[in-house]
XYZ file of C-alpha atoms in Angstrom:
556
model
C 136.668 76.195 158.595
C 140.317 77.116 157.316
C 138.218 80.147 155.333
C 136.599 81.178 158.542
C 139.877 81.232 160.370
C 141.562 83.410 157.576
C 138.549 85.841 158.581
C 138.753 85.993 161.843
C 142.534 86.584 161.958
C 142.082 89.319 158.927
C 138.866 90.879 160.253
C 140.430 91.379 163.906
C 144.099 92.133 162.686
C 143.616 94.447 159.723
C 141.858 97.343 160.731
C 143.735 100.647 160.023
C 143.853 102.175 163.339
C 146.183 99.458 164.340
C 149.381 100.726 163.606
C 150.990 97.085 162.303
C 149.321 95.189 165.101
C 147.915 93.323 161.312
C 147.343 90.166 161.681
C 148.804 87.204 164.643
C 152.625 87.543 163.196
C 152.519 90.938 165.945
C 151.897 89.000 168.622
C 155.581 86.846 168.663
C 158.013 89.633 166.666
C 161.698 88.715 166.884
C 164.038 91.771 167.524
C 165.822 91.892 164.281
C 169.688 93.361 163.373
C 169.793 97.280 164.164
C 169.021 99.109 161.170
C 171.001 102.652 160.805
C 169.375 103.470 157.858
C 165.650 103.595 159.807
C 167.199 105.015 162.489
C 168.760 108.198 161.194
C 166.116 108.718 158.577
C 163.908 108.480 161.588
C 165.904 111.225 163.916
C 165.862 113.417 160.885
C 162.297 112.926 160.938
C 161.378 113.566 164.604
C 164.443 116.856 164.028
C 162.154 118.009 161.616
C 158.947 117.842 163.445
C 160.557 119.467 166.948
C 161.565 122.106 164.241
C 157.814 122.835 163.543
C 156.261 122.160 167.274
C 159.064 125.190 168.190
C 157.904 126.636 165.361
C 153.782 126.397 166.092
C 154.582 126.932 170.169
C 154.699 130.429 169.405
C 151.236 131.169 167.797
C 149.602 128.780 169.591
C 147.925 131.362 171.853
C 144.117 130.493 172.260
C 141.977 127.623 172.917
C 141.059 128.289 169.154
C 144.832 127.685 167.975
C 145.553 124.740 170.274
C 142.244 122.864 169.363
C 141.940 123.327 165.789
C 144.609 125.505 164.582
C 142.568 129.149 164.770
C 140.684 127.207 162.175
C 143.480 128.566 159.391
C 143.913 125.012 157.718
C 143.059 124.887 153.803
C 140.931 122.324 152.172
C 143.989 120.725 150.772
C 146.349 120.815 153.797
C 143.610 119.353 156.001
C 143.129 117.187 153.290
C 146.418 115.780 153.604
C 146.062 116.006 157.161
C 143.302 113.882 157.296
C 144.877 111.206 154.737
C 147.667 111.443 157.759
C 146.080 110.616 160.035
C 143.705 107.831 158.721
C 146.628 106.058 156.865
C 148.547 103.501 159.816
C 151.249 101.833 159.262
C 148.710 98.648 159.240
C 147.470 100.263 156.210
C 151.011 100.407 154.616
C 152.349 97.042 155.824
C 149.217 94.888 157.071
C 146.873 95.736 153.861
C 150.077 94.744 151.450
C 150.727 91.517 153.037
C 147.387 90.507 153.005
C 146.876 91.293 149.180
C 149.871 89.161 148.783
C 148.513 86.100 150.615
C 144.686 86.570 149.945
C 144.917 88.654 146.397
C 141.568 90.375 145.508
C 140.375 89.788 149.024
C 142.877 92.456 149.999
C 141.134 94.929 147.643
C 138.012 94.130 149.180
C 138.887 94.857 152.319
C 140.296 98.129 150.875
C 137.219 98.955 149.764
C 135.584 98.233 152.984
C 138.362 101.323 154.622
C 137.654 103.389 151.905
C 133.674 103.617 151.987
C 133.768 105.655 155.168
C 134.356 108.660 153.292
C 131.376 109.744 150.749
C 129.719 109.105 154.207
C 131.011 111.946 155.902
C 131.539 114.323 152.137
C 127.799 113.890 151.455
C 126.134 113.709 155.597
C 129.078 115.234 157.571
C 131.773 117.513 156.852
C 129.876 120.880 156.083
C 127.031 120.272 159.212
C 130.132 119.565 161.175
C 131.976 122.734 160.073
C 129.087 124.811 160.114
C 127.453 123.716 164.299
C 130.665 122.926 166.163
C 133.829 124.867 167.656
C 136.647 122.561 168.819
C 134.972 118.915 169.111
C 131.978 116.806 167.922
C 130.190 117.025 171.437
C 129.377 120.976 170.316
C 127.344 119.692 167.276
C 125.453 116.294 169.766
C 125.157 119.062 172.458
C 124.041 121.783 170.431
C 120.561 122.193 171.688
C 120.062 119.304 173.894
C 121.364 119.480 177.717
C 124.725 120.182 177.955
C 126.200 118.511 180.638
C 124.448 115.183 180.128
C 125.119 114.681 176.389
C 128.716 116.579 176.993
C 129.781 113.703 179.660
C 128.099 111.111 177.206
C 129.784 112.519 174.344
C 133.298 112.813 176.344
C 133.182 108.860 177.948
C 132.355 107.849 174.482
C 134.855 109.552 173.065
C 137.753 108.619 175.090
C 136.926 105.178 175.467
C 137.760 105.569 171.746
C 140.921 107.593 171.818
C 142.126 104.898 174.759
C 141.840 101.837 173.003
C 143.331 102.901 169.777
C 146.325 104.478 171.725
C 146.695 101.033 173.505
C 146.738 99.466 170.032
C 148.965 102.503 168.493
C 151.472 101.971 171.597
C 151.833 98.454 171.248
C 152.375 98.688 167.346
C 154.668 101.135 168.013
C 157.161 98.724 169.833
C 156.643 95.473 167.884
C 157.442 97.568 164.963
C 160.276 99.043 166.153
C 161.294 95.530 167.173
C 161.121 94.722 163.444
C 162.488 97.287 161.628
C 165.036 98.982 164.009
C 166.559 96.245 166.257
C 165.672 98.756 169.453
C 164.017 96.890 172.811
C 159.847 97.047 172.945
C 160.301 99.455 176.026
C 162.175 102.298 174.708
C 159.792 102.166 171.495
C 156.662 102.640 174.064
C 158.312 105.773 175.837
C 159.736 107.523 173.169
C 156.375 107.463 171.287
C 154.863 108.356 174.693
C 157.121 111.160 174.686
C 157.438 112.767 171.564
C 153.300 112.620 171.059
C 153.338 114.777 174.792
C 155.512 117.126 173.534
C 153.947 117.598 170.088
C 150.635 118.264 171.400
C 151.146 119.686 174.918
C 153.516 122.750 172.915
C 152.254 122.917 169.058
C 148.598 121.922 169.927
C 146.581 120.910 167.054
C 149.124 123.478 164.053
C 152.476 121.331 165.210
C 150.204 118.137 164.902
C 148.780 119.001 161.705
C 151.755 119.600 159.950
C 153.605 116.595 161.489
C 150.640 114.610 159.785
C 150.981 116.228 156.452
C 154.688 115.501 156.836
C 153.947 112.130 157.441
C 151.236 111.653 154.790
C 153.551 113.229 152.040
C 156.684 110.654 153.012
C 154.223 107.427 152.912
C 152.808 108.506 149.514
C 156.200 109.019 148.283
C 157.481 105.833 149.729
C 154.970 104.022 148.809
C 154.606 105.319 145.242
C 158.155 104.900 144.895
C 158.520 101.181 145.630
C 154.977 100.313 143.782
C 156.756 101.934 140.493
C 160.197 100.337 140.923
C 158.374 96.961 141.141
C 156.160 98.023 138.930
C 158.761 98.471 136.082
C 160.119 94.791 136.453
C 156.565 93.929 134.365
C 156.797 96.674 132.162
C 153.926 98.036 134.080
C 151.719 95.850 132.358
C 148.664 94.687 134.867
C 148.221 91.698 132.323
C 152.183 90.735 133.153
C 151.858 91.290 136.336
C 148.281 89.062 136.926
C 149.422 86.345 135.189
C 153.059 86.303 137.068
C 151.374 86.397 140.098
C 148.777 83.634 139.641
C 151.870 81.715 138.406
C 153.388 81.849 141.826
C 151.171 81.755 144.006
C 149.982 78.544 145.577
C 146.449 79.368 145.191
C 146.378 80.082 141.504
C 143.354 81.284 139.698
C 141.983 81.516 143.020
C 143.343 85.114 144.537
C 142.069 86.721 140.939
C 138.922 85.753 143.403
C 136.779 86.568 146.607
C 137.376 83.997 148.538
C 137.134 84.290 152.695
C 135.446 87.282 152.520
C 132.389 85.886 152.166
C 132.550 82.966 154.185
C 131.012 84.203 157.278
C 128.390 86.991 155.813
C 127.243 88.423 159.348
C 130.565 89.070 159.862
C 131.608 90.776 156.285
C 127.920 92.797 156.938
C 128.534 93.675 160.542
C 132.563 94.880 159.700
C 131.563 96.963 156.707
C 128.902 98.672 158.545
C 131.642 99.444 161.567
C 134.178 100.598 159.358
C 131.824 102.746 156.748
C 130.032 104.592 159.921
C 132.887 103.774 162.435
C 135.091 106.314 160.356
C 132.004 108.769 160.500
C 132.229 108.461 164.354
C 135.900 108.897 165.311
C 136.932 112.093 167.381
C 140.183 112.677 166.280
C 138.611 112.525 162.325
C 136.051 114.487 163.318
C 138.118 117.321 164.946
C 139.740 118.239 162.292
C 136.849 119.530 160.462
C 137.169 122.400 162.676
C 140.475 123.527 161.649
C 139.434 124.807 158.013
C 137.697 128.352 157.965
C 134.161 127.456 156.416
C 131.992 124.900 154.896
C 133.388 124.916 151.438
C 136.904 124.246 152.630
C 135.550 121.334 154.938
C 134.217 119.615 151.971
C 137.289 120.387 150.080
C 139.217 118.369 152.362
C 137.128 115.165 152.697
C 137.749 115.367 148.598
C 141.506 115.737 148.490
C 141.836 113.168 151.658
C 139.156 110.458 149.396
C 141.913 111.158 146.539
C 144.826 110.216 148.777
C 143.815 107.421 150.569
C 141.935 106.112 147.344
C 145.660 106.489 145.414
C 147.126 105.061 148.207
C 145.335 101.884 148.255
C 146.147 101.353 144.606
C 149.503 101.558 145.168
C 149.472 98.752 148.155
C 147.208 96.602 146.147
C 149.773 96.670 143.795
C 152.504 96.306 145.488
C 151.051 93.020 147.282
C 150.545 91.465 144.200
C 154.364 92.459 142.755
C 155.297 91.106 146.118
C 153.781 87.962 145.442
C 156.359 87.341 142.802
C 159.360 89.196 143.762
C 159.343 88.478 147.497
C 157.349 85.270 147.392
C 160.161 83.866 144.735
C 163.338 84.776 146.770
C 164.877 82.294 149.452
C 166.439 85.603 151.009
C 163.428 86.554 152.706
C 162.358 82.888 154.178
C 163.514 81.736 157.010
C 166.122 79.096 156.301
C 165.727 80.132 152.704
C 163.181 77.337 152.250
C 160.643 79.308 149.454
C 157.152 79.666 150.774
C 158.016 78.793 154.525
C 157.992 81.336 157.070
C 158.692 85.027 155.893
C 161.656 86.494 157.683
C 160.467 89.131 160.138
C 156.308 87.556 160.350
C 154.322 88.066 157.312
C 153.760 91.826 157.950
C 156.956 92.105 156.629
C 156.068 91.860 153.027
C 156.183 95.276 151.961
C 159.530 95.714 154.117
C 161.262 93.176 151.902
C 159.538 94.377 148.431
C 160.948 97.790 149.627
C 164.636 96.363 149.966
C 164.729 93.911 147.150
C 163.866 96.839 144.507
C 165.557 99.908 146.231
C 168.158 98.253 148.799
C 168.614 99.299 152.301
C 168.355 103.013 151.526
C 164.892 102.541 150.705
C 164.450 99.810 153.262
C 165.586 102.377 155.543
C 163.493 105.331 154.292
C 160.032 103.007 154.393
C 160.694 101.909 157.917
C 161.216 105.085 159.072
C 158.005 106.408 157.471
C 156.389 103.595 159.400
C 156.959 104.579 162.627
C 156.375 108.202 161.757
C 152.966 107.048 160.681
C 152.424 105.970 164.213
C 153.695 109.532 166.036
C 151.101 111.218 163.102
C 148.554 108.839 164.281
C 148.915 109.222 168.120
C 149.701 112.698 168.478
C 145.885 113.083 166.725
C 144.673 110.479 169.143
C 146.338 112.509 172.160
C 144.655 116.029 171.169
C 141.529 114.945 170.701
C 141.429 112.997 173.811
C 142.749 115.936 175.447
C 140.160 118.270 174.091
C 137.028 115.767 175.539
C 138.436 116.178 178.844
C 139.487 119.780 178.867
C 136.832 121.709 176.452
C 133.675 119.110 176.818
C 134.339 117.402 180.667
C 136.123 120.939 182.461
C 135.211 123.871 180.785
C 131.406 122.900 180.085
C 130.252 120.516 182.665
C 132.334 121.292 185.527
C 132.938 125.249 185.221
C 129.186 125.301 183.352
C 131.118 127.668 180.773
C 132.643 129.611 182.919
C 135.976 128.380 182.700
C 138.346 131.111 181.036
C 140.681 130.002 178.067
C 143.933 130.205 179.660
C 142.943 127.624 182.318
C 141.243 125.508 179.532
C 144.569 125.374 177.592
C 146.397 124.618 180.735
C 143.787 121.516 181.574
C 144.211 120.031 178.488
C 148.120 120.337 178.440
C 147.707 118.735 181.589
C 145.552 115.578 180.100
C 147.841 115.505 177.427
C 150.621 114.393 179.522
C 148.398 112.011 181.761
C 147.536 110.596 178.481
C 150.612 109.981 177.289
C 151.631 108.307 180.787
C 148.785 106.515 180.719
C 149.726 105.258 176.734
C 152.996 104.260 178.014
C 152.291 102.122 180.753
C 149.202 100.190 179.274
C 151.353 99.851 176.439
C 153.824 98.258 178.463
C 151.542 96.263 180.350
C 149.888 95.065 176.859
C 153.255 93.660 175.255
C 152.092 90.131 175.225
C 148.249 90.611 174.455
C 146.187 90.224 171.509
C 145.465 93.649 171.118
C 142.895 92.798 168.090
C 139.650 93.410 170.075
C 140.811 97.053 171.454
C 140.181 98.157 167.979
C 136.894 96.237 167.380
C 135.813 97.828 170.647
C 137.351 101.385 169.315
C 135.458 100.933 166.090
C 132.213 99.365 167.474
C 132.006 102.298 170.070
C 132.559 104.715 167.208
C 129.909 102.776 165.028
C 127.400 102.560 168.115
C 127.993 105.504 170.373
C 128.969 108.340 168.282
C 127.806 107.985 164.753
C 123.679 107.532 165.705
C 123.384 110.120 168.401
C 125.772 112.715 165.894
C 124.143 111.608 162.932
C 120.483 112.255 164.488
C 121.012 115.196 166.638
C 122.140 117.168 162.838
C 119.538 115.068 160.647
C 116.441 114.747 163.393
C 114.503 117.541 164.698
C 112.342 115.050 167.452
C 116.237 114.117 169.355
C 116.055 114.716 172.677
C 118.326 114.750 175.162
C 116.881 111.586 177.054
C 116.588 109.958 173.739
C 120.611 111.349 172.781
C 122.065 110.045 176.425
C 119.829 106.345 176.394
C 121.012 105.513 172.751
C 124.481 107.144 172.720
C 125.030 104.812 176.118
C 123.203 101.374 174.720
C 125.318 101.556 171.794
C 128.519 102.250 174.046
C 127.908 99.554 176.558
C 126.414 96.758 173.800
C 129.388 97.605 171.888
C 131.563 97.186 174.298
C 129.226 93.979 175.993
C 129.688 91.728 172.284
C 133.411 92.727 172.274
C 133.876 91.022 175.248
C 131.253 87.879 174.869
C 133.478 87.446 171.300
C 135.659 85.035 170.565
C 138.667 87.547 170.359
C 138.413 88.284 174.276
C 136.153 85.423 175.674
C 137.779 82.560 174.238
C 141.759 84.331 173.545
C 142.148 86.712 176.410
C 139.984 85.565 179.230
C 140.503 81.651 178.468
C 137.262 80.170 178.233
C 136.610 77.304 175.906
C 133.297 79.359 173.659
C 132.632 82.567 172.604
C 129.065 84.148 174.514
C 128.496 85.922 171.223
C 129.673 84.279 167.939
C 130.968 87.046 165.803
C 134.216 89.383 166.330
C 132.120 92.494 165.131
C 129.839 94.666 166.754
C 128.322 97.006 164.696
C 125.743 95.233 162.982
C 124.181 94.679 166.346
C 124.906 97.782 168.480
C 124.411 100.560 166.065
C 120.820 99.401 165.807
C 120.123 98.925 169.024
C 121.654 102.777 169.723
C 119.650 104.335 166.719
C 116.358 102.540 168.124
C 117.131 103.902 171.663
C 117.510 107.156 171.026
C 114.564 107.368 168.769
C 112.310 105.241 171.359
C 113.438 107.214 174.205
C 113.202 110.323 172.326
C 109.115 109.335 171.529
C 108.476 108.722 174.760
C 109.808 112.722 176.302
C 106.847 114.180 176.185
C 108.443 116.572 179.396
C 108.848 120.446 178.485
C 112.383 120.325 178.356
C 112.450 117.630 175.013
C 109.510 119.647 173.858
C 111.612 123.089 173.803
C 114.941 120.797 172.537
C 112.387 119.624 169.313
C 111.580 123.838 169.040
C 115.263 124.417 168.426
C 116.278 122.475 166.044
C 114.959 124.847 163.655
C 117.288 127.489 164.545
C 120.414 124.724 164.409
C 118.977 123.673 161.044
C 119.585 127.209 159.852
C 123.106 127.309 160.961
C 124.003 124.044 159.523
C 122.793 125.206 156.549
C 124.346 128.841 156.342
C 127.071 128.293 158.663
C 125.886 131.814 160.222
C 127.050 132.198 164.054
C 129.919 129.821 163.076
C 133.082 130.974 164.097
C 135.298 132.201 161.559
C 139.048 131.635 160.742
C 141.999 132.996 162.290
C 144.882 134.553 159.764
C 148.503 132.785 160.081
């Protein structure tokens, strides 16, 4: 039962689009002492990044600049870009602590974020580059109807972008309640604030290179404290295993899988979620648009594999150094009893490492990085929620096309704003919540709703469109439908004493159900419109292939 619990709390708390939301010590943070360090490494941080919106205001001109950057991005800068955005500060902070209380079952779980991506190298990334413009709704559109699959594709979509800004949000000001000392409130509207004004000004150039920023300062951070501790075992793995089992209260046992494979419908259903779930998230997904071709798409799911793969070495190891020099110092317990309660909630972990090896320079430095990684994170969140409402909702269902650029620019500017209001107040409102099953749903939707009907309208020539709109909304609403009968919203949020549905993930369930929708639904059109949507697919097969008719890049 205790293994189960571990789980639950791990499966619902350590997924990486919550920004530190990691685990049940986010739910009750403490405001700690102010921290000048974080604070004016931080202001230095968001000085630098005004410095480049001012700088990308001025050539952001067309729809083509303020979607996806005139599509001027290299490989290796979108690579970056990419590693940006997909590394949270739950990655940084929630994947290190639980290495250091789990051990190998926080490499597993690792592995579980990193499998996403040979997904979307080998299946994705050049299709993507090679059928769509500004969002993934041009590839599931494509050749089907485009105001049905367009409004499908857009709900979908932002139901996404919504609850991982909720989560992002709410991160945002427990972590600031952490690591600065600053109230939950201002945390909310200042993130609120600065992602409007990235977005609405630089478009997607300002928040590319405010993720590349951000991705280069958590490697080096990162990197920086792994080696330090590193060094106090002569960066011997053997010295360091053997230290670590020596401390630990479990022993042998975190050289081990342990909880992991307690509840195997769950592992099952949460690797399939996260491995297609990553395939199926907009704000991923968009920038595949920004590079100028097919080569340089694939280019940058490589370079982004390499970064986030190095990166999760480096928090693997530093959640096992932390085991012995955090878990052995009464300065980081509360009441300096050894093995109580970790100063700060047990997110904290890689905090403390930082400041016992480096001091509170480097305390400083990592803390500031962390809430960077969250303005990285929701500025992507904000443009590609933006761009479903503006390019997909207003310019191709409402005008029918006809909608002319400047107006397009000026609708999404507009949604960028009412989604940054709308972030701010829900994550306000939120404060108190368990947040955990917003980004089960957000995963679950993207594992359900967007991957099957994406993945088939590129990879099957029989999709049509009532086959695309009945599976894309069964695995949105089932998705959503087990979130809610689960345990983490049933039984936590809404009270009730069992869960309708027994396991906290959805995908194992939903994406099936979506994938044999669309293909049922799709059998049974035998009207003239699916037959003429079957006829084209040859003509989309040749442009996913040659990229031909695919617009090219714009010089900066």
């Amino acid at each position: 039962m205790k293994a189960l619990t571990r789980l639950s709390l791990a499966l619902t708390g350590l997924l990486p689009a919550l920004a530190l939301a990691a685990g049940p010590a986010m739910e009750a943070t403490q405001k700690q002492p102010l921290n000048i360090h974080a604070i004016g490494m931080f202001i230095v941080f968001v000085m630098m990044t005004m410095g480049i919106t001012y700088w990308a205001a001025s050539r952001t001109k067309t729809a083509s600049d303020f979607y996806t950057a005139g599509g001027g991005i290299t490989g290796f800068q979108n690579g970056l870009a990419i590693a940006g955005d997909y590394m949270s500060a739950a990655t940084l902070l929630g994947l290190s602590a639980m290495t250091y209380g789990a051990g190998y079952d926080g490499y597993i779980y690792m592995i579980c974020f990193f499998v996403g991506w040979p997904i979307i190298l080998f299946l994705m990334a050049e299709r993507l580059r090679n059928l769509g413009r500004f969002t993934f709704a041009d590839i599931t559109s494509y050749r089907l109807n485009q105001g049905q699959v367009r409004t499908m594709a857009a709900i979908s979509s932002l139901t996404v972008v919504c609850f991982y800004l909720i989560a992002q949000m709410v991160g945002a000001g427990q972590l600031i309640k952490l690591l600065f000392g600053l109230d939950y409130n201002i945390a909310v509207v200042v993130v609120g604030i600065l992602m409007m004004v990235y977005v609405t000004f630089g478009g997607m150039i300002a928040t590319t290179w405010v993720q590349i920023i951000k991705a280069c300062m958590l490697l080096a951070g990162g990197t920086l404290v792994m080696v330090l501790a590193f060094a106090q075992f002569d960066f011997s793995i053997e010295t360091l295993l053997s230290k670590a089992v020596a401390a630990h209260k479990k022993g042998i046992k975190i050289l081990a899988p342990g909880s992991l494979l307690a509840d195997p419908i769950t592992a099952i259903s949460l690797s399939l979620g996260l491995m297609f779930g990553t395939a199926g998230l907009p704000h991923i997904l968009m920038r595949f648009f920004t590079v100028s071709n097919a080569k340089e798409a694939r280019k940058s799911v490589l370079y982004a594999s390499g970064f986030v793969g190095f990166f999760f070495n480096v928090i693997a190891i530093m959640g096992v150094a932390a085991i012995i020099i955090v878990g052995t110092d009464a300065q980081f317990f509360e009441g300096g009893v050894v093995g109580g309660k970790i100063i700060g909630g047990g997110n904290m972990v890689a905090m403390h490492l930082a400041k016992a090896v480096g001091g509170n320079l480097l305390l400083g430095f990592l803390a500031a990085v962390a809430f960077a990684t969250i303005l990285a994170v929701v500025s992507g969140l904000a443009l590609a929620g933006a761009s479903a409402i503006s390019h997909d909702l207003y310019a191709r269902v409402i005008k029918k096309g006809q909608a002319t650029e400047a107006a397009e620019i000026r609708v999404s500017k507009f949604a960028t704003i009412g989604l940054g209001l709308v972030a701010i107040l829900l994550g306000i409102l939120f404060e108190k919540q368990n947040i955990a099953f917003m980004v089960g749903l957000a995963f679950g939707v993207a594992a359900s709703a967007n991957f099957p009907v994406l993945f088939l309208s590129m990879y099957w020539k029989g999709l049509t469109t009532r086959g695309a709109l009945v599976g894309g909304y069964l695995g949105l609403f089932s998705a959503v439908f087990f979130v809610v009968c689960s345990k983490s919203v049933w039984v936590t949020v809404l009270g009730n004493a069992a869960p309708l549905f027994p396991y906290e993930q959805p995908a194992l369930f939903s994406m099936p159900l979506a994938f044999l929708g669309a293909w049922l639904f799709s059998k049974l059109d035998s009207s003239d419109q699916g037959k003429a949507e079957i006829a084209a697919f040859e003509d989309q097969y040749v442009r996913a292939q040659t990229g031909f008719g695919a617009a090219g890049a714009a010089k900066h």
